[in-house]
């Protein structure tokens, strides 16, 4: 894809896309308010998407709380809200295209089997196994050791498996086409720049899990394309994931949004706020008598 195509002009569409796996905190509030502020500045549309593909962690009460918290905060979104769990067929269609290209393969290994294989390699080599940008060990390629007939037998038996992207094959296909894997990063106050993506550092990422027929990477790329999102504004912790998203966009011939990855809101210890660490929720701050205007002021926004 050429730089010109990446930067093509169209009606701005932004989205805030939380997961209902916990209550929103100040970090979510900052991202939501920044999306709203940029949508106003660009004269664009603002969408809300519920990313609820994880059935074990996402709960209805958390989703209801998202709507309540955002309304209290003054975040106004367009209806209808897209809920990922209602659109599994869209992700299945995209996955089918990748499978037809020969770029998807089944992996039957459990997390423990993967950890064991990596530990054995590290003992033999005397050095650490490489990790992806999030710090997780790269997949060691266990499925590639299986014979074709064994794979067919295990699939026929209905054995649970994940589906992974053949990263080397995907990059080879892209190289044959001669397309550049780039995207535009924009800073609201400092213009735009072209960035080269490096998806190889993620290895053979999961595109569909054993318990869920999709993944974050696949779903978010499909959603952004179907919703016409032109500007993705999200936390810096997701910046490296753009490499994978850009690759999937190229393979599926999807439009490429501009990206802005904002700084994260940190606590007093300098650690980013997180649901998993019990960071104070917006509803707790509200219960303590802190108003929405005070929250917006703390985060640097005004309606």
Coordinates of C-alpha atoms in Angstrom, one line a residue:
X1 CA 0.0 0.0 0.0
X2 CA 1.3 3.4 -0.9
X3 CA 1.7 6.3 1.6
X4 CA -1.0 8.2 -0.4
X5 CA -3.5 5.4 0.1
X6 CA -2.8 5.2 3.8
X7 CA -3.4 8.9 4.2
X8 CA -6.5 9.1 2.0
X9 CA -9.0 11.7 3.2
X10 CA -12.5 10.7 4.3
X11 CA -15.1 11.6 7.0
X12 CA -13.4 11.2 10.4
X13 CA -14.7 8.4 12.5
X14 CA -13.3 7.6 16.0
X15 CA -14.2 5.0 18.5
X16 CA -13.8 4.1 22.2
X17 CA -13.8 0.4 22.6
X18 CA -13.7 -0.9 26.3
X19 CA -14.0 -4.5 27.4
X20 CA -16.7 -5.3 30.0
X21 CA -14.4 -7.3 32.2
X22 CA -14.3 -4.9 35.0
X23 CA -15.3 -1.3 36.0
X24 CA -13.9 1.7 34.1
X25 CA -11.1 3.7 35.9
X26 CA -9.5 7.0 35.2
X27 CA -7.3 5.5 32.4
X28 CA -10.5 4.6 30.5
X29 CA -12.0 8.0 31.2
X30 CA -8.9 9.7 29.7
X31 CA -9.0 7.6 26.6
X32 CA -12.8 8.1 26.2
X33 CA -12.5 11.9 26.7
X34 CA -9.6 12.2 24.3
X35 CA -11.5 10.4 21.6
X36 CA -14.4 12.7 22.2
X37 CA -12.2 15.8 22.1
X38 CA -10.5 14.8 18.9
X39 CA -13.8 13.9 17.2
X40 CA -15.0 17.4 18.0
X41 CA -11.8 18.9 16.7
X42 CA -11.9 16.9 13.5
X43 CA -15.6 17.4 13.0
X44 CA -16.1 13.7 13.0
X45 CA -18.3 10.9 14.4
X46 CA -17.8 9.2 17.7
X47 CA -18.6 5.5 18.2
X48 CA -18.8 3.2 21.3
X49 CA -17.9 -0.4 20.8
X50 CA -18.1 -3.1 23.4
X51 CA -15.3 -5.6 23.0
X52 CA -16.8 -8.6 24.8
X53 CA -15.4 -11.7 23.0
X54 CA -14.1 -13.2 26.3
X55 CA -17.0 -15.1 27.8
X56 CA -15.2 -16.0 31.0
X57 CA -14.3 -12.4 32.0
X58 CA -17.0 -10.2 30.3
X59 CA -20.2 -9.8 32.3
X60 CA -23.5 -7.9 31.8
X61 CA -23.1 -5.9 34.9
X62 CA -19.8 -4.5 33.7
X63 CA -21.3 -3.6 30.4
X64 CA -24.2 -1.8 32.1
X65 CA -21.7 0.1 34.2
X66 CA -19.8 1.2 31.1
X67 CA -22.9 2.9 29.7
X68 CA -23.7 4.5 33.1
X69 CA -20.1 5.7 33.7
X70 CA -19.7 7.2 30.2
X71 CA -23.0 9.0 30.4
X72 CA -22.1 10.4 33.8
X73 CA -18.8 11.5 32.4
X74 CA -20.5 13.4 29.5
X75 CA -19.3 11.1 26.8
X76 CA -21.9 11.0 24.0
X77 CA -21.8 8.2 21.4
X78 CA -23.8 7.2 18.4
X79 CA -26.3 4.4 18.4
X80 CA -26.4 1.5 17.9
X81 CA -23.4 0.2 19.9
X82 CA -21.5 -2.6 18.3
X83 CA -21.0 -5.6 20.6
X84 CA -18.4 -8.0 19.3
X85 CA -20.2 -11.0 20.7
X86 CA -23.0 -10.3 18.2
X87 CA -20.8 -10.4 15.2
X88 CA -18.8 -13.7 15.3
X89 CA -19.8 -14.4 11.7
X90 CA -17.9 -11.3 10.6
X91 CA -14.7 -12.6 12.3
X92 CA -15.3 -16.0 10.9
X93 CA -15.5 -14.7 7.4
X94 CA -12.2 -12.9 7.8
X95 CA -10.6 -15.9 9.3
X96 CA -11.9 -18.0 6.3
X97 CA -10.1 -15.7 3.9
X98 CA -6.8 -16.1 5.7
X99 CA -7.3 -19.9 5.8
X100 CA -8.0 -19.9 2.1
X101 CA -4.6 -18.2 1.6
X102 CA -2.9 -21.0 3.6
X103 CA -1.9 -18.6 6.3
X104 CA -3.7 -20.2 9.3
X105 CA -2.9 -23.5 11.0
X106 CA -4.2 -25.3 14.1
X107 CA -2.3 -25.6 17.4
X108 CA -3.4 -28.2 19.9
X109 CA -0.7 -27.4 22.5
X110 CA -1.8 -26.4 26.0
X111 CA -0.2 -23.4 27.8
X112 CA 1.6 -25.9 30.0
X113 CA 3.0 -27.8 27.0
X114 CA 4.2 -24.5 25.5
X115 CA 5.9 -23.5 28.8
X116 CA 7.5 -26.9 29.1
X117 CA 9.0 -26.7 25.6
X118 CA 10.4 -23.3 26.2
X119 CA 11.9 -24.3 29.5
X120 CA 13.6 -27.3 27.9
X121 CA 15.0 -25.1 25.2
X122 CA 16.3 -22.6 27.7
X123 CA 18.0 -25.3 29.7
X124 CA 19.7 -26.7 26.6
X125 CA 20.7 -23.4 25.2
X126 CA 21.6 -21.6 28.4
X127 CA 19.8 -18.4 27.4
X128 CA 16.4 -16.9 27.6
X129 CA 13.7 -17.7 25.0
X130 CA 12.7 -14.6 22.9
X131 CA 9.6 -12.7 23.9
X132 CA 7.1 -10.6 22.1
X133 CA 6.7 -6.8 22.7
X134 CA 4.3 -7.5 25.6
X135 CA 7.0 -9.7 27.3
X136 CA 5.3 -13.0 26.6
X137 CA 7.4 -15.8 25.2
X138 CA 7.0 -16.3 21.5
X139 CA 5.2 -19.4 20.3
X140 CA 7.8 -22.2 19.9
X141 CA 6.2 -23.8 16.8
X142 CA 5.1 -27.0 18.4
X143 CA 2.3 -27.5 15.8
X144 CA 4.9 -27.4 13.0
X145 CA 6.4 -30.7 14.2
X146 CA 3.1 -32.5 13.6
X147 CA 2.6 -34.7 10.5
X148 CA -0.2 -33.8 8.2
X149 CA -2.1 -37.0 8.9
X150 CA -1.8 -36.5 12.7
X151 CA -3.3 -33.0 12.3
X152 CA -6.1 -34.3 10.2
X153 CA -6.8 -37.1 12.7
X154 CA -6.9 -34.7 15.7
X155 CA -9.1 -32.3 13.8
X156 CA -11.5 -35.1 12.8
X157 CA -11.7 -36.1 16.5
X158 CA -12.8 -32.7 17.4
X159 CA -9.7 -32.0 19.6
X160 CA -9.7 -28.4 21.0
X161 CA -7.2 -26.2 19.2
X162 CA -6.3 -22.6 18.6
X163 CA -5.7 -21.1 15.1
X164 CA -2.5 -19.3 14.6
X165 CA -1.2 -17.0 11.8
X166 CA 1.7 -18.3 9.8
X167 CA 3.8 -15.2 10.3
X168 CA 6.6 -16.2 7.9
X169 CA 4.1 -17.2 5.3
X170 CA 2.1 -13.9 5.7
X171 CA 5.2 -11.8 5.4
X172 CA 6.4 -13.8 2.4
X173 CA 3.1 -13.2 0.7
X174 CA 3.3 -9.5 1.4
X175 CA 6.9 -9.4 0.1
X176 CA 5.8 -11.0 -3.2
X177 CA 3.2 -8.3 -3.7
X178 CA 5.8 -5.6 -3.2
X179 CA 3.6 -3.7 -0.8
X180 CA 5.0 -1.6 2.0
X181 CA 3.7 -2.4 5.5
X182 CA 3.3 1.2 6.9
X183 CA 0.8 3.3 8.7
X184 CA 0.3 6.9 9.7
X185 CA 0.8 7.9 13.3
X186 CA -0.7 11.2 14.1
X187 CA -0.1 13.5 17.1
X188 CA -3.0 16.0 17.7
X189 CA -0.4 18.7 18.4
X190 CA 2.5 17.6 16.3
X191 CA 1.4 16.4 12.9
X192 CA 1.8 13.1 11.2
X193 CA 4.5 10.6 10.4
X194 CA 4.8 7.4 8.4
X195 CA 5.7 4.4 10.5
X196 CA 7.0 1.0 9.3
X197 CA 5.3 -2.0 11.0
X198 CA 7.3 -4.9 12.2
X199 CA 4.8 -7.8 12.9
X200 CA 7.6 -10.5 12.8
X201 CA 8.4 -9.6 16.4
X202 CA 5.1 -11.1 17.5
X203 CA 5.6 -14.5 16.0
X204 CA 2.7 -16.8 15.1
X205 CA -0.1 -14.9 16.9
X206 CA -3.4 -16.5 17.8
X207 CA -6.3 -15.6 15.5
X208 CA -8.9 -17.8 17.1
X209 CA -8.8 -19.4 20.6
X210 CA -9.9 -22.8 21.7
X211 CA -12.8 -21.3 23.6
X212 CA -13.5 -18.3 21.4
X213 CA -13.7 -18.4 17.5
X214 CA -11.7 -15.1 17.2
X215 CA -9.1 -13.0 19.0
X216 CA -8.5 -9.4 19.9
X217 CA -6.2 -8.8 16.9
X218 CA -8.6 -10.2 14.3
X219 CA -11.8 -8.7 15.8
X220 CA -10.5 -5.2 16.2
X221 CA -9.2 -5.1 12.6
X222 CA -12.5 -6.3 11.2
X223 CA -14.6 -4.0 13.4
X224 CA -12.6 -0.9 12.5
X225 CA -13.0 -1.7 8.8
X226 CA -16.7 -2.4 9.0
X227 CA -17.4 0.6 11.1
X228 CA -15.4 2.9 8.9
X229 CA -13.0 4.0 11.7
X230 CA -10.5 6.5 10.3
X231 CA -8.6 7.5 13.5
X232 CA -7.7 4.9 16.2
X233 CA -6.9 6.6 19.5
X234 CA -5.9 4.2 22.3
X235 CA -3.3 3.7 25.0
X236 CA 0.4 3.5 24.4
X237 CA 0.3 -0.1 25.7
X238 CA -1.3 -1.1 22.4
X239 CA 1.1 0.7 20.2
X240 CA 3.1 -2.5 19.3
X241 CA -0.1 -4.4 18.5
X242 CA -0.5 -2.1 15.5
X243 CA 2.2 -4.1 13.8
X244 CA -0.1 -7.2 13.7
X245 CA -3.2 -5.1 12.9
X246 CA -1.4 -3.5 10.0
X247 CA -0.4 -6.9 8.6
X248 CA -4.0 -8.3 8.9
X249 CA -5.3 -5.2 7.1
X250 CA -2.9 -5.8 4.3
X251 CA -3.7 -9.4 4.0
X252 CA -7.5 -8.8 4.1
X253 CA -7.2 -5.7 1.9
X254 CA -8.9 -3.5 4.5
X255 CA -8.6 0.3 4.8
X256 CA -5.9 1.6 7.2
X257 CA -6.8 4.1 9.9
X258 CA -4.5 6.7 11.3
X259 CA -3.2 5.8 14.8
X260 CA -2.5 7.8 17.9
X261 CA -1.3 6.0 21.1
X262 CA -1.6 8.3 24.1
X263 CA 0.2 8.3 27.3
X264 CA -1.2 6.1 30.1
X265 CA -2.7 7.5 33.4
X266 CA -0.4 6.3 36.2
X267 CA -1.0 5.9 40.0
X268 CA 1.1 7.4 42.7
X269 CA 3.7 4.6 42.3
X270 CA 4.0 5.4 38.6
X271 CA 2.3 2.2 37.5
X272 CA -0.4 2.3 34.9
X273 CA -4.0 2.0 36.1
X274 CA -5.4 -1.4 35.5
X275 CA -8.6 -3.4 36.4
X276 CA -6.4 -6.4 37.3
X277 CA -4.6 -4.3 39.9
X278 CA -7.7 -3.0 41.6
X279 CA -7.3 0.6 40.4
X280 CA -10.1 2.9 41.8
X281 CA -13.1 2.7 39.5
X282 CA -15.0 5.7 38.3
X283 CA -18.1 4.5 40.1
X284 CA -16.1 4.4 43.4
X285 CA -15.0 8.0 42.8
X286 CA -18.6 9.0 42.1
X287 CA -19.8 7.3 45.3
X288 CA -17.1 9.3 47.2
X289 CA -18.7 12.5 46.0
X290 CA -16.3 13.4 43.2
X291 CA -18.2 15.0 40.3
X292 CA -17.8 14.4 36.6
X293 CA -16.5 17.9 36.1
X294 CA -13.7 17.3 38.6
X295 CA -12.7 14.1 36.8
X296 CA -12.6 15.9 33.5
X297 CA -10.6 18.7 35.1
X298 CA -8.1 16.3 36.6
X299 CA -7.6 14.6 33.2
X300 CA -7.2 17.9 31.4
X301 CA -10.6 18.1 29.6
X302 CA -13.6 20.4 29.5
X303 CA -16.9 19.9 27.8

